[in-house]
Amino acid sequence: MRALARCRWQLIFRRGLQRAAERTSAWIVTGGTHAGVMRLVGKMLQESDSNKAVCLGISSWGATYMHEEMASKADGKIFKYPTTEIPTEGEGRPNYECAPLDPNHTHFLLVDDGSKGKFGREINLRTLLEDAICQVNPEEPEVPPPPMVLLVVSGGPGTIKTVLGTLKKARPCVVLADSGGAAGDIYDYFVNDRLPQEGVGPHHLSPTPASPAQRHAPSHPTPSHPSPSHPI
């Protein structure tokens, strides 16, 4: 039954996000790694008939698989990202926590704060970037600011904080309750006035074990629609 529900929400999510991106020319912003919802978003883009959608992955540089190899190709050189699988043994196995980038995202912004093997270091910059995109252009004050919608799909404690911050800015949130995790907990609270207990209940734990990237990175893609006249 749970597997059926999971397939259902994934289908709804992919179809809805695809239609929204194609009809509005929205930007889709995710954590950028090849895991969980971020991987699902990439797959949706791969299967889409449109090649115009912008999908920006914002990730922690120090927790990105092969970031040191990418650094060796700096100064304008092209780095061909080889794989989405991380070796679990042998010489190629990394000695720090990391996640591979999703190959179907169109752009990446990798945030380097000097740390290594630490997820979530990009969240503050991502929030500032989204705020900047959604501001009124001072050169065209009569033009409405680009809208932003937060999609909440599964997620953990960090997702709750992100939702609260988004609502405080009067921006809409769409919660996919059947995806479980934080999304299910939010639904239970608003519909049944019930708070989750730690480790208890159908929604408190994600439906599948989370990778390190899923545990720390925001598990909610953010479609936003930057106006062509709005500087980024």
Coordinates of N, CA, C and O in Angstrom, one line a residue, residues 132 135-145 227-232:
A132 N 16.7 37.7 -3.3 CA 17.1 38.7 -4.3 C 16.3 38.5 -5.6 O 15.9 39.6 -6.1
Q135 N 12.7 40.1 -5.3 CA 12.6 41.6 -5.0 C 12.1 42.3 -6.2 O 12.3 42.0 -7.3
V136 N 11.5 43.5 -5.9 CA 11.1 44.4 -7.0 C 12.3 45.0 -7.6 O 13.3 45.4 -6.9
N137 N 12.4 45.1 -8.9 CA 13.5 45.7 -9.6 C 13.3 47.3 -9.4 O 12.4 47.9 -9.8
P138 N 14.3 47.9 -8.7 CA 14.2 49.3 -8.5 C 14.1 50.2 -9.7 O 13.6 51.3 -9.7
E139 N 14.6 49.7 -10.8 CA 14.6 50.4 -12.1 C 13.2 50.3 -12.8 O 12.9 51.1 -13.7
E140 N 12.4 49.3 -12.4 CA 11.0 49.1 -12.9 C 10.1 48.8 -11.7 O 9.6 47.7 -11.6
P141 N 9.9 49.8 -10.9 CA 9.1 49.5 -9.7 C 7.6 49.2 -10.0 O 6.9 48.6 -9.1
E142 N 7.1 49.5 -11.2 CA 5.7 49.2 -11.5 C 5.6 47.7 -11.9 O 4.4 47.2 -12.0
V143 N 6.7 47.0 -12.1 CA 6.6 45.6 -12.5 C 6.5 44.7 -11.3 O 7.4 44.9 -10.4
P144 N 5.6 43.9 -11.2 CA 5.5 43.0 -10.0 C 6.7 42.1 -9.8 O 7.3 41.7 -10.8
P145 N 7.1 41.8 -8.6 CA 8.3 41.0 -8.4 C 8.0 39.5 -8.8 O 6.8 39.1 -8.8
S227 N 11.9 37.6 -13.7 CA 11.5 38.4 -14.9 C 12.8 38.6 -15.7 O 13.9 38.8 -15.1
P228 N 12.7 38.6 -17.0 CA 13.9 38.9 -17.8 C 14.5 40.2 -17.5 O 15.7 40.4 -17.7
S229 N 13.8 41.2 -17.0 CA 14.3 42.5 -16.7 C 14.9 42.6 -15.3 O 15.3 43.6 -14.9
H230 N 14.7 41.5 -14.5 CA 15.2 41.5 -13.1 C 16.6 41.0 -13.0 O 16.9 39.9 -13.4
P231 N 17.5 41.9 -12.5 CA 18.9 41.4 -12.4 C 19.1 40.3 -11.3 O 18.4 40.4 -10.3
I232 N 19.9 39.4 -11.6 CA 20.2 38.3 -10.6 C 21.6 38.5 -10.1 O 22.5 38.6 -10.9

